[in-house]
mmCIF file of C-alpha atoms in Angstrom:
data_model
loop_
_atom_site.group_PDB
_atom_site.id
_atom_site.type_symbol
_atom_site.label_atom_id
_atom_site.label_comp_id
_atom_site.label_asym_id
_atom_site.label_seq_id
_atom_site.Cartn_x
_atom_site.Cartn_y
_atom_site.Cartn_z
ATOM 1 C CA GLY E 1 -8.937 -14.488 -11.968
ATOM 2 C CA ALA E 2 -5.997 -15.045 -9.695
ATOM 3 C CA GLY E 3 -5.738 -11.649 -8.022
ATOM 4 C CA VAL E 4 -6.908 -10.305 -4.713
ATOM 5 C CA SER E 5 -10.637 -9.418 -4.908
ATOM 6 C CA GLN E 6 -12.557 -7.019 -2.649
ATOM 7 C CA THR E 7 -16.229 -6.484 -2.268
ATOM 8 C CA PRO E 8 -18.105 -4.219 -2.485
ATOM 9 C CA SER E 9 -16.080 -1.932 -4.776
ATOM 10 C CA ASN E 10 -18.020 1.013 -3.466
ATOM 11 C CA LYS E 11 -20.018 1.479 -0.313
ATOM 12 C CA VAL E 12 -22.078 4.527 0.747
ATOM 13 C CA THR E 13 -23.418 4.603 4.239
ATOM 14 C CA GLU E 14 -24.757 6.996 6.779
ATOM 15 C CA LYS E 15 -22.939 8.118 9.904
ATOM 16 C CA GLY E 16 -23.559 5.737 12.767
ATOM 17 C CA LYS E 17 -24.197 2.643 10.603
ATOM 18 C CA TYR E 18 -22.251 -0.632 10.609
ATOM 19 C CA VAL E 19 -20.383 -1.765 7.508
ATOM 20 C CA GLU E 20 -18.506 -4.946 6.510
ATOM 21 C CA LEU E 21 -15.845 -5.021 3.806
ATOM 22 C CA ARG E 22 -14.729 -8.364 2.380
ATOM 23 C CA CYS E 23 -11.343 -9.526 0.999
ATOM 24 C CA ASP E 24 -10.641 -12.630 -0.935
ATOM 25 C CA PRO E 25 -6.864 -13.187 -1.041
ATOM 26 C CA ILE E 26 -4.894 -15.007 -3.720
ATOM 27 C CA SER E 27 -5.478 -18.788 -3.248
ATOM 28 C CA GLY E 28 -2.809 -20.287 -0.988
ATOM 29 C CA HIS E 29 -1.570 -16.985 0.464
ATOM 30 C CA THR E 30 -1.170 -17.332 4.192
ATOM 31 C CA ALA E 31 -0.614 -13.627 5.010
ATOM 32 C CA LEU E 32 -3.333 -11.025 4.640
ATOM 33 C CA TYR E 33 -3.092 -7.270 5.288
ATOM 34 C CA TRP E 34 -5.560 -4.451 5.512
ATOM 35 C CA TYR E 35 -4.622 -0.847 4.741
ATOM 36 C CA ARG E 36 -6.581 2.404 4.587
ATOM 37 C CA GLN E 37 -5.862 5.108 1.968
ATOM 38 C CA SER E 38 -7.193 8.591 2.403
ATOM 39 C CA LEU E 39 -7.438 10.975 -0.563
ATOM 40 C CA GLY E 40 -3.985 12.136 -1.649
ATOM 41 C CA GLN E 41 -2.136 9.940 0.830
ATOM 42 C CA GLY E 42 -0.322 6.644 0.762
ATOM 43 C CA PRO E 43 -1.869 3.536 2.282
ATOM 44 C CA GLU E 44 -1.722 3.209 6.074
ATOM 45 C CA PHE E 45 -1.469 -0.158 7.765
ATOM 46 C CA LEU E 46 -4.399 -1.386 9.773
ATOM 47 C CA ILE E 47 -3.928 -5.115 10.581
ATOM 48 C CA TYR E 48 -2.048 -8.198 9.476
ATOM 49 C CA PHE E 49 -3.185 -11.842 9.682
ATOM 50 C CA GLN E 50 -0.970 -14.871 9.506
ATOM 51 C CA GLY E 51 -3.423 -17.749 8.966
ATOM 52 C CA THR E 52 -6.442 -17.185 11.159
ATOM 53 C CA GLY E 53 -4.791 -15.010 13.794
ATOM 54 C CA ALA E 54 -4.100 -11.359 13.877
ATOM 55 C CA ALA E 55 -0.306 -11.152 14.100
ATOM 56 C CA ASP E 56 -0.282 -7.309 14.261
ATOM 57 C CA ASP E 57 -3.389 -5.083 14.809
ATOM 58 C CA SER E 58 -1.394 -2.025 15.871
ATOM 59 C CA GLY E 59 -2.776 0.061 12.990
ATOM 60 C CA LEU E 60 -6.466 -0.243 13.952
ATOM 61 C CA PRO E 61 -7.418 3.369 14.882
ATOM 62 C CA ASN E 62 -9.883 2.524 17.657
ATOM 63 C CA ASP E 63 -12.218 -0.170 18.941
ATOM 64 C CA ARG E 64 -14.849 0.575 16.284
ATOM 65 C CA PHE E 65 -12.657 -1.305 13.846
ATOM 66 C CA PHE E 66 -12.391 -5.085 13.960
ATOM 67 C CA ALA E 67 -11.238 -7.724 11.459
ATOM 68 C CA VAL E 68 -11.645 -11.464 11.254
ATOM 69 C CA ARG E 69 -10.226 -14.270 9.127
ATOM 70 C CA PRO E 70 -11.945 -17.375 10.600
ATOM 71 C CA GLU E 71 -10.809 -19.975 8.103
ATOM 72 C CA GLY E 72 -7.455 -18.452 7.145
ATOM 73 C CA SER E 73 -8.617 -17.342 3.758
ATOM 74 C CA VAL E 74 -11.364 -14.746 3.340
ATOM 75 C CA SER E 75 -11.153 -11.760 5.703
ATOM 76 C CA THR E 76 -13.862 -9.253 6.713
ATOM 77 C CA LEU E 77 -13.101 -5.758 8.036
ATOM 78 C CA LYS E 78 -15.894 -4.520 10.257
ATOM 79 C CA ILE E 79 -16.554 -0.922 11.202
ATOM 80 C CA GLN E 80 -19.107 -0.042 13.837
ATOM 81 C CA ARG E 81 -20.825 3.336 14.316
ATOM 82 C CA THR E 82 -19.196 4.732 11.240
ATOM 83 C CA GLU E 83 -17.995 8.385 11.206
ATOM 84 C CA ARG E 84 -17.416 10.754 8.298
ATOM 85 C CA GLY E 85 -13.661 10.485 8.933
ATOM 86 C CA ASP E 86 -13.795 6.809 8.104
ATOM 87 C CA SER E 87 -14.388 7.672 4.468
ATOM 88 C CA ALA E 88 -11.389 6.281 2.541
ATOM 89 C CA VAL E 89 -10.311 3.446 0.223
ATOM 90 C CA TYR E 90 -9.807 0.238 2.193
ATOM 91 C CA LEU E 91 -7.092 -1.901 0.531
ATOM 92 C CA CYS E 92 -6.430 -5.522 1.137
ATOM 93 C CA ALA E 93 -3.118 -7.338 0.296
ATOM 94 C CA SER E 94 -1.938 -10.896 0.489
ATOM 95 C CA SER E 95 1.368 -12.620 0.289
ATOM 96 C CA LEU E 96 2.432 -16.210 -0.005
ATOM 97 C CA MET E 97 4.726 -16.531 2.968
ATOM 98 C CA PRO E 98 5.347 -13.672 5.295
ATOM 99 C CA GLN E 99 8.826 -14.929 6.309
ATOM 100 C CA ALA E 100 10.290 -14.878 2.825
ATOM 101 C CA GLN E 101 10.884 -12.039 0.349
ATOM 102 C CA GLU E 102 7.341 -12.287 -0.840
ATOM 103 C CA THR E 103 5.505 -9.546 -2.540
ATOM 104 C CA GLN E 104 2.316 -8.114 -1.000
ATOM 105 C CA TYR E 105 -0.241 -8.197 -3.809
ATOM 106 C CA PHE E 106 -3.025 -5.535 -3.459
ATOM 107 C CA GLY E 107 -6.644 -5.743 -4.384
ATOM 108 C CA PRO E 108 -8.473 -2.806 -6.112
ATOM 109 C CA GLY E 109 -9.903 -1.603 -2.801
ATOM 110 C CA THR E 110 -13.339 -0.740 -1.375
ATOM 111 C CA ARG E 111 -14.236 2.936 -1.574
ATOM 112 C CA LEU E 112 -16.145 3.771 1.594
ATOM 113 C CA LEU E 113 -18.119 7.043 1.826
ATOM 114 C CA VAL E 114 -19.785 7.903 5.075
ATOM 115 C CA LEU E 115 -22.402 10.634 4.736
ATOM 116 C CA GLY V 1 0.192 7.065 11.325
ATOM 117 C CA GLN V 2 3.833 7.050 10.291
ATOM 118 C CA GLN V 3 4.617 7.954 6.666
ATOM 119 C CA LEU V 4 7.779 8.353 4.754
ATOM 120 C CA ASN V 5 8.803 11.786 3.265
ATOM 121 C CA GLN V 6 8.489 11.369 -0.522
ATOM 122 C CA SER V 7 9.359 14.029 -3.048
ATOM 123 C CA PRO V 8 8.403 15.642 -5.296
ATOM 124 C CA GLN V 9 4.635 15.515 -4.726
ATOM 125 C CA SER V 10 3.911 15.841 -8.442
ATOM 126 C CA MET V 11 5.822 16.027 -11.718
ATOM 127 C CA PHE V 12 4.737 17.243 -15.162
ATOM 128 C CA ILE V 13 7.157 16.106 -17.810
ATOM 129 C CA GLN V 14 7.483 15.676 -21.547
ATOM 130 C CA GLU V 15 7.508 12.222 -23.094
ATOM 131 C CA GLY V 16 11.115 11.036 -23.442
ATOM 132 C CA GLU V 17 12.395 12.851 -20.330
ATOM 133 C CA ASP V 18 13.958 11.092 -17.356
ATOM 134 C CA VAL V 19 12.327 11.224 -13.975
ATOM 135 C CA SER V 20 13.733 10.949 -10.461
ATOM 136 C CA MET V 21 11.912 10.679 -7.169
ATOM 137 C CA ASN V 22 13.114 9.918 -3.698
ATOM 138 C CA CYS V 23 11.995 8.896 -0.207
ATOM 139 C CA THR V 24 13.552 9.521 3.166
ATOM 140 C CA SER V 25 12.833 8.251 6.644
ATOM 141 C CA SER V 26 13.926 9.034 10.180
ATOM 142 C CA SER V 27 13.967 5.280 10.842
ATOM 143 C CA ILE V 28 15.962 2.446 9.323
ATOM 144 C CA PHE V 29 14.225 -0.058 7.099
ATOM 145 C CA ASN V 30 15.489 -3.459 5.979
ATOM 146 C CA THR V 31 13.421 -3.508 2.782
ATOM 147 C CA TRP V 32 12.474 -0.680 0.424
ATOM 148 C CA LEU V 33 9.818 -1.058 -2.260
ATOM 149 C CA TRP V 34 8.427 1.035 -4.998
ATOM 150 C CA TYR V 35 4.826 0.730 -6.144
ATOM 151 C CA LYS V 36 2.758 2.299 -8.844
ATOM 152 C CA GLN V 37 -0.946 3.017 -8.436
ATOM 153 C CA GLU V 38 -3.383 3.870 -11.221
ATOM 154 C CA PRO V 39 -6.920 5.270 -10.696
ATOM 155 C CA GLY V 40 -9.355 2.701 -9.280
ATOM 156 C CA GLU V 41 -6.596 0.174 -8.679
ATOM 157 C CA GLY V 42 -4.468 -1.041 -5.857
ATOM 158 C CA PRO V 43 -0.691 -0.444 -5.810
ATOM 159 C CA VAL V 44 1.419 -2.686 -8.031
ATOM 160 C CA LEU V 45 4.964 -3.574 -7.068
ATOM 161 C CA LEU V 46 7.652 -2.216 -9.430
ATOM 162 C CA ILE V 47 10.906 -2.918 -7.654
ATOM 163 C CA ALA V 48 11.932 -4.422 -4.332
ATOM 164 C CA LEU V 49 15.327 -3.743 -2.619
ATOM 165 C CA TYR V 50 16.607 -5.954 0.213
ATOM 166 C CA LYS V 51 20.163 -4.787 0.845
ATOM 167 C CA ALA V 52 21.717 -1.488 1.745
ATOM 168 C CA GLY V 53 23.473 -0.026 -1.304
ATOM 169 C CA GLU V 54 21.620 -2.289 -3.637
ATOM 170 C CA LEU V 55 20.885 -0.906 -7.162
ATOM 171 C CA THR V 56 18.161 -2.699 -9.026
ATOM 172 C CA SER V 57 16.664 -2.214 -12.508
ATOM 173 C CA ASN V 58 13.397 -3.306 -14.009
ATOM 174 C CA GLY V 59 13.339 -2.231 -17.677
ATOM 175 C CA ARG V 60 13.461 1.565 -17.723
ATOM 176 C CA LEU V 61 13.141 1.750 -13.945
ATOM 177 C CA THR V 62 16.138 1.845 -11.610
ATOM 178 C CA ALA V 63 15.945 2.059 -7.824
ATOM 179 C CA GLN V 64 18.565 2.191 -5.102
ATOM 180 C CA PHE V 65 18.462 1.305 -1.392
ATOM 181 C CA GLY V 66 20.445 3.988 0.445
ATOM 182 C CA ILE V 67 23.497 2.900 2.435
ATOM 183 C CA THR V 68 22.109 4.512 5.575
ATOM 184 C CA ARG V 69 18.950 2.420 5.126
ATOM 185 C CA LYS V 70 16.967 5.549 5.598
ATOM 186 C CA ASP V 71 16.363 6.550 1.995
ATOM 187 C CA SER V 72 15.684 5.296 -1.522
ATOM 188 C CA PHE V 73 15.301 6.721 -4.955
ATOM 189 C CA LEU V 74 13.520 5.653 -8.139
ATOM 190 C CA ASN V 75 14.536 6.749 -11.671
ATOM 191 C CA ILE V 76 12.456 6.313 -14.818
ATOM 192 C CA SER V 77 14.282 6.801 -18.070
ATOM 193 C CA ALA V 78 12.771 7.864 -21.406
ATOM 194 C CA SER V 79 9.285 8.311 -19.958
ATOM 195 C CA ILE V 80 6.235 7.258 -21.997
ATOM 196 C CA PRO V 81 2.515 8.187 -21.587
ATOM 197 C CA SER V 82 1.728 4.890 -19.878
ATOM 198 C CA ASP V 83 4.071 5.839 -16.992
ATOM 199 C CA VAL V 84 1.354 8.165 -15.784
ATOM 200 C CA GLY V 85 0.158 7.308 -12.321
ATOM 201 C CA ILE V 86 1.091 7.760 -8.613
ATOM 202 C CA TYR V 87 4.309 6.245 -7.451
ATOM 203 C CA PHE V 88 4.761 5.221 -3.791
ATOM 204 C CA CYS V 89 7.832 4.225 -1.836
ATOM 205 C CA ALA V 90 7.338 1.886 1.017
ATOM 206 C CA GLY V 91 9.581 0.732 3.794
ATOM 207 C CA GLN V 92 9.418 -2.585 5.657
ATOM 208 C CA LEU V 93 11.175 -3.231 8.882
ATOM 209 C CA TRP V 94 11.004 -6.979 8.791
ATOM 210 C CA GLN V 95 10.025 -9.444 6.010
ATOM 211 C CA GLY V 96 6.356 -10.103 6.091
ATOM 212 C CA GLY V 97 5.635 -7.090 8.245
ATOM 213 C CA LYS V 98 3.590 -4.059 7.551
ATOM 214 C CA LEU V 99 4.537 -1.571 4.841
ATOM 215 C CA ILE V 100 5.076 2.094 5.712
ATOM 216 C CA PHE V 101 4.212 4.216 2.625
ATOM 217 C CA GLY V 102 5.260 7.609 1.416
ATOM 218 C CA GLN V 103 2.663 10.233 0.375
ATOM 219 C CA GLY V 104 3.236 9.483 -3.301
ATOM 220 C CA THR V 105 4.597 11.241 -6.394
ATOM 221 C CA GLU V 106 1.944 11.936 -9.086
ATOM 222 C CA LEU V 107 3.509 11.705 -12.553
ATOM 223 C CA SER V 108 1.968 13.285 -15.621
ATOM 224 C CA VAL V 109 3.593 12.748 -19.062
ATOM 225 C CA LYS V 110 2.798 15.016 -21.952
ATOM 226 C CA PRO V 111 2.990 13.299 -25.330
#
């Protein structure tokens, strides 16, 4: 399986709880992106990693959202004190080299439901 | 967050018909992309456009990068049932940067 994988595929949690969403990019891809897709909308950018560092985190909605990529491969999106409005599909994408005309390949997403 | 204006929102067509959808922005983009998303899946790239005025085809799909760099369209010729899905345009200001997506066009094809 050479594609982007995301776990869990579905997550149900209660308001106020903490959640972690994991993304495994395509092997060798240096760039990794997180997007959030609400029902009936297009994906919205959250954060972009080049290697281990966050190159652009301008899309994170507030300080409850945080993401890491400690070894430059797997990334974890962390949401503290979840709210019902955080319910959405969280998509991860990776690309080989951000400087070139490289496609962003998307994973299937994690569907988060906050009750 | 910023999103592009994509139209129409939905289309119900007969198999064999041609389809056209477009996307506009108040901002200039240097790359325009068209993705297709099916239920339970992430978006899959269909066509990428890198130059203003560029017209690119991928099988029955044709897309153009507007000369103002503020718009793009996608045409699908001779639609078939497997074309069903949601089509998204996306703009990218610089290579490797974030994608700004439209709201999507949901396509339904009646056999």
